[in-house]
Amino acid sequence: MASREMTGSEIVLKALIDQGVDTVFGYPGGAVLPIYDAIFAQNELRHVLVRQEGGAVHMAEGYARSTGKVGVVLVTSGPGATNAVTGLTDALMDSVPVVCLTGQVPTHLIGNDAFQEADTTGITRPCTKHNYLVKEMDDLPRVMHEAFHVARSGRPGPVVVDLPKDILMGKGAYAGPENFPHRSYRPATKADRDRIAEAVELMAGAKRPLFYVGGGVVNSGPEASKRLTRLVRLTGYPATVTLMGLGAFPASDPQCLGMLGMHGLYEANLAMHDCDVMINVGARFDDRVTGRLADFSPGSKKIHIDIDPSSVNKNVPVDVPLIGDAGEVLGQLLRAWKARDPRPDAAALAKWWKQIDAWRARDCLNFADSETAIKPQRAIKRLYEKTLGRDVYITTEVGQHQMWAAQYFRFEEPNRWMTSGGLGTMGYGLPAAIGVQVAHPGSLVIDIAGEASFLMNIQELSTAVQYNLPVKAFIINNQWMGMVRQWQELLHGGRYSESYTAALPDFVKLAEACQWTGLRATRPDELDDVIDAMIATDGPAIADIVVEKEENCFPMIPSGAAHNEMLLGPDEKAEAPVSEEGMVLV
Amino acid sequence: MSDTERHTISVLVDNEAGVLARVIGLFSGRGYNIESLTVAEVDARNALSRITVVTVGTPMIIEQIKAQLDRLVPVHKVVDLTNEGAHVERELALVKVKATGNRRVESLRIADIFRARAIDSTGESFVFEISGSTEKLDAFIGLMEPLGLVDVSRTGVAAIARGTEGI
């Protein structure tokens, strides 16, 4: 097994390489200096030096979500580890496979309040899928390999490996991944056969069916998307997609109803409300999707495919749970569907599609364009149209621009859309875009940003320059924290408390100071030229799109309301004021 | 809520650092109840510990608790003894009573009825050891209260299924 004694740091690097890692996003510090010394002495692993550890985790997330591989982070003890916490929580909520190596003070100092000591495993226990503190040299190779197994298996997630400095400097024997089958963690990937049969029966008898497609399909890999697309087309049933699932089913497919949920499409939400059989594939009934739980899809029988048994019956009771990997279970369903060769009720389906077409005819994404101000919807729509057919990856920050991007940018395949869904982390988009660009150096990678979110990880601008990463930032700049402003308008009587940024940097000058190209559009007739110029820029570029300041994002299901109570535009008022129960919801 | 149930759940886990913190953190982080929790190594050769949790919740919450426990990486097995059928539960308590005269005699008499043993005594106190169901221990402690109850130490519930099968 072991050829020779290696240092702990060499074992760490060897394990990374044997796990197929090519890039590490990190920041050095006292406790991890031995690893940086080992990095200095090799050429197999690329290290991307970030500007703050929080950026490193989002970069690893962007890398992971655009490739399907595990993203790797390396940070030092204490503040290095605590800065990583937001990104780890983000990765946990959105099921992103990340391994985060944290330095730690030497084992004999643990618990002594040593310099840059933090109880990293204690702090990260609730925000990781699993974590390890390596206290014995002999455990190091096993823990390294287990960390990758846990991060990528089952429902993916972040794993922290805390590495005391004496372990990194000590000597030990290395062994490869094949030597360490996991003792307890082997998630099921295939669903129960009887349940598959039940699901097919239910689907075959549906009169108003709907596929509800989530991020689990993306996480399962591109094959899952292909199988889903085959199954949806084979059945002829409509499909709606969650924020995390965008791209899992092609947006251009006539059976695609688009995104559902709080800012989802009218036809998607009403179809969800009225369907009689729901086929949930890798989505988790998030509160942004369900709205008021008591009135969520009240008349439907529910089939739920999920690899995580704890997602089943958590918020919404389901009739047929199918526990397993989305791709595997979709394969099982496809085979069972073909074998049974059902004849669904054609008349009922035709009626259902007619209803859906009537909802579609409302054209809920229509907006009142302006000749004097750039409408944010128009900006994103034009960006989409001008990048159509290109090899493009989109990341976002969090807020109105994120929802408009989800509505107006259309994705044909998985892994092209990176957004912070579960945690809603402002500052995610810029570092995530850098991570995506590292993995896809020749592609067009655009962070669709809001100006407030963009400032939250602005320090990473120079990371892009250092590694010649031609990332594009498309800032929807309305000078407001737009979603906060919108909620204050709709729910808090228009009292705009602290949601206006009275002083902003000049983003063009900021770009130039950071050796990016800076562009700006303030009038509708400048928009197209700026988008063209941004795309044509060889290096990184910021396009500061100064938009209509007080535009609200519609459609919207007010908090605490049901899917059939959505507001379609600024002229609509909710039938009833938002209830007290609704007000406490976020 | 009216439809809550009390369940006794056995969890077989790797006996490693932090495993108890994971279980407790899961309950506090997600707002589940812990009525009682016991933990000790039960298989030294394979380094396995057994955690017994008594919890209260609606059937949906109980299912959630089991699913959430089961997805913790060091967890090997989760068994809901309440659902699995017949099982036995025992708890042990040490109960200190300070009393003289009639009260002292009365405490001994009640201890005898409950099959509690005096394992320490001074001229004016006893320490009783009692084992049994949680309800039995509650009843015994309740009776000791007016007689001069000073201190109680309880182990929490240990439970095991009846019959031939292991966990």
Short mmCIF file of C-alpha atoms in Angstrom, two decimals, chain B residues 32-97:
data_model
loop_
_atom_site.label_atom_id
_atom_site.label_comp_id
_atom_site.label_asym_id
_atom_site.label_seq_id
_atom_site.Cartn_x
_atom_site.Cartn_y
_atom_site.Cartn_z
CA TYR B 32 -37.49 18.54 18.28
CA ASN B 33 -38.11 17.45 21.86
CA ILE B 34 -35.81 15.24 23.89
CA GLU B 35 -37.55 13.71 26.90
CA SER B 36 -34.65 11.47 27.74
CA LEU B 37 -31.36 10.53 26.13
CA THR B 38 -28.85 7.89 27.10
CA VAL B 39 -25.63 6.88 25.42
CA ALA B 40 -22.88 4.35 26.04
CA GLU B 41 -20.61 2.12 24.05
CA VAL B 42 -22.20 -1.29 23.47
CA ASP B 43 -19.69 -2.93 21.14
CA ALA B 44 -16.08 -2.12 21.96
CA ARG B 45 -14.63 -4.31 19.19
CA ASN B 46 -16.48 -2.40 16.47
CA ALA B 47 -16.50 0.89 18.39
CA LEU B 48 -20.27 1.20 18.30
CA SER B 49 -22.39 3.14 20.76
CA ARG B 50 -26.11 2.95 21.30
CA ILE B 51 -28.13 6.09 21.84
CA THR B 52 -31.66 5.76 23.20
CA VAL B 53 -33.83 8.83 22.69
CA VAL B 54 -37.33 9.29 24.03
CA THR B 55 -39.07 12.00 22.07
CA VAL B 56 -42.54 13.46 21.58
CA GLY B 57 -44.06 14.67 18.34
CA THR B 58 -46.74 14.26 15.70
CA PRO B 59 -46.39 11.14 13.52
CA MET B 60 -44.95 13.36 10.71
CA ILE B 61 -42.36 14.86 13.08
CA ILE B 62 -41.42 11.42 14.44
CA GLU B 63 -40.83 10.23 10.86
CA GLN B 64 -38.71 13.35 10.24
CA ILE B 65 -36.65 12.71 13.37
CA LYS B 66 -35.87 9.17 12.26
CA ALA B 67 -35.01 10.24 8.70
CA GLN B 68 -32.83 13.09 9.96
CA LEU B 69 -31.02 10.77 12.39
CA ASP B 70 -30.53 8.18 9.69
CA ARG B 71 -28.79 10.60 7.35
CA LEU B 72 -26.12 11.53 9.88
CA VAL B 73 -22.95 10.00 8.49
CA PRO B 74 -21.81 8.06 11.61
CA VAL B 75 -25.28 6.53 12.14
CA HIS B 76 -25.52 2.83 11.30
CA LYS B 77 -29.10 2.13 12.23
CA VAL B 78 -32.21 3.82 13.55
CA VAL B 79 -34.95 1.70 15.12
CA ASP B 80 -38.25 3.06 16.39
CA LEU B 81 -38.92 0.62 19.22
CA THR B 82 -42.39 2.07 19.77
CA ASN B 83 -43.33 1.22 16.19
CA GLU B 84 -41.51 -2.09 16.04
CA GLY B 85 -43.78 -3.55 18.69
CA ALA B 86 -43.04 -5.11 22.02
CA HIS B 87 -40.00 -3.79 23.80
CA VAL B 88 -38.87 -3.23 27.36
CA GLU B 89 -37.76 0.08 28.82
CA ARG B 90 -35.86 0.57 32.05
CA GLU B 91 -34.51 3.57 33.82
CA LEU B 92 -32.40 3.68 36.96
CA ALA B 93 -32.51 6.38 39.61
CA LEU B 94 -30.55 7.13 42.75
CA VAL B 95 -32.75 8.93 45.23
CA LYS B 96 -31.48 10.61 48.41
CA VAL B 97 -33.95 11.08 51.24
#
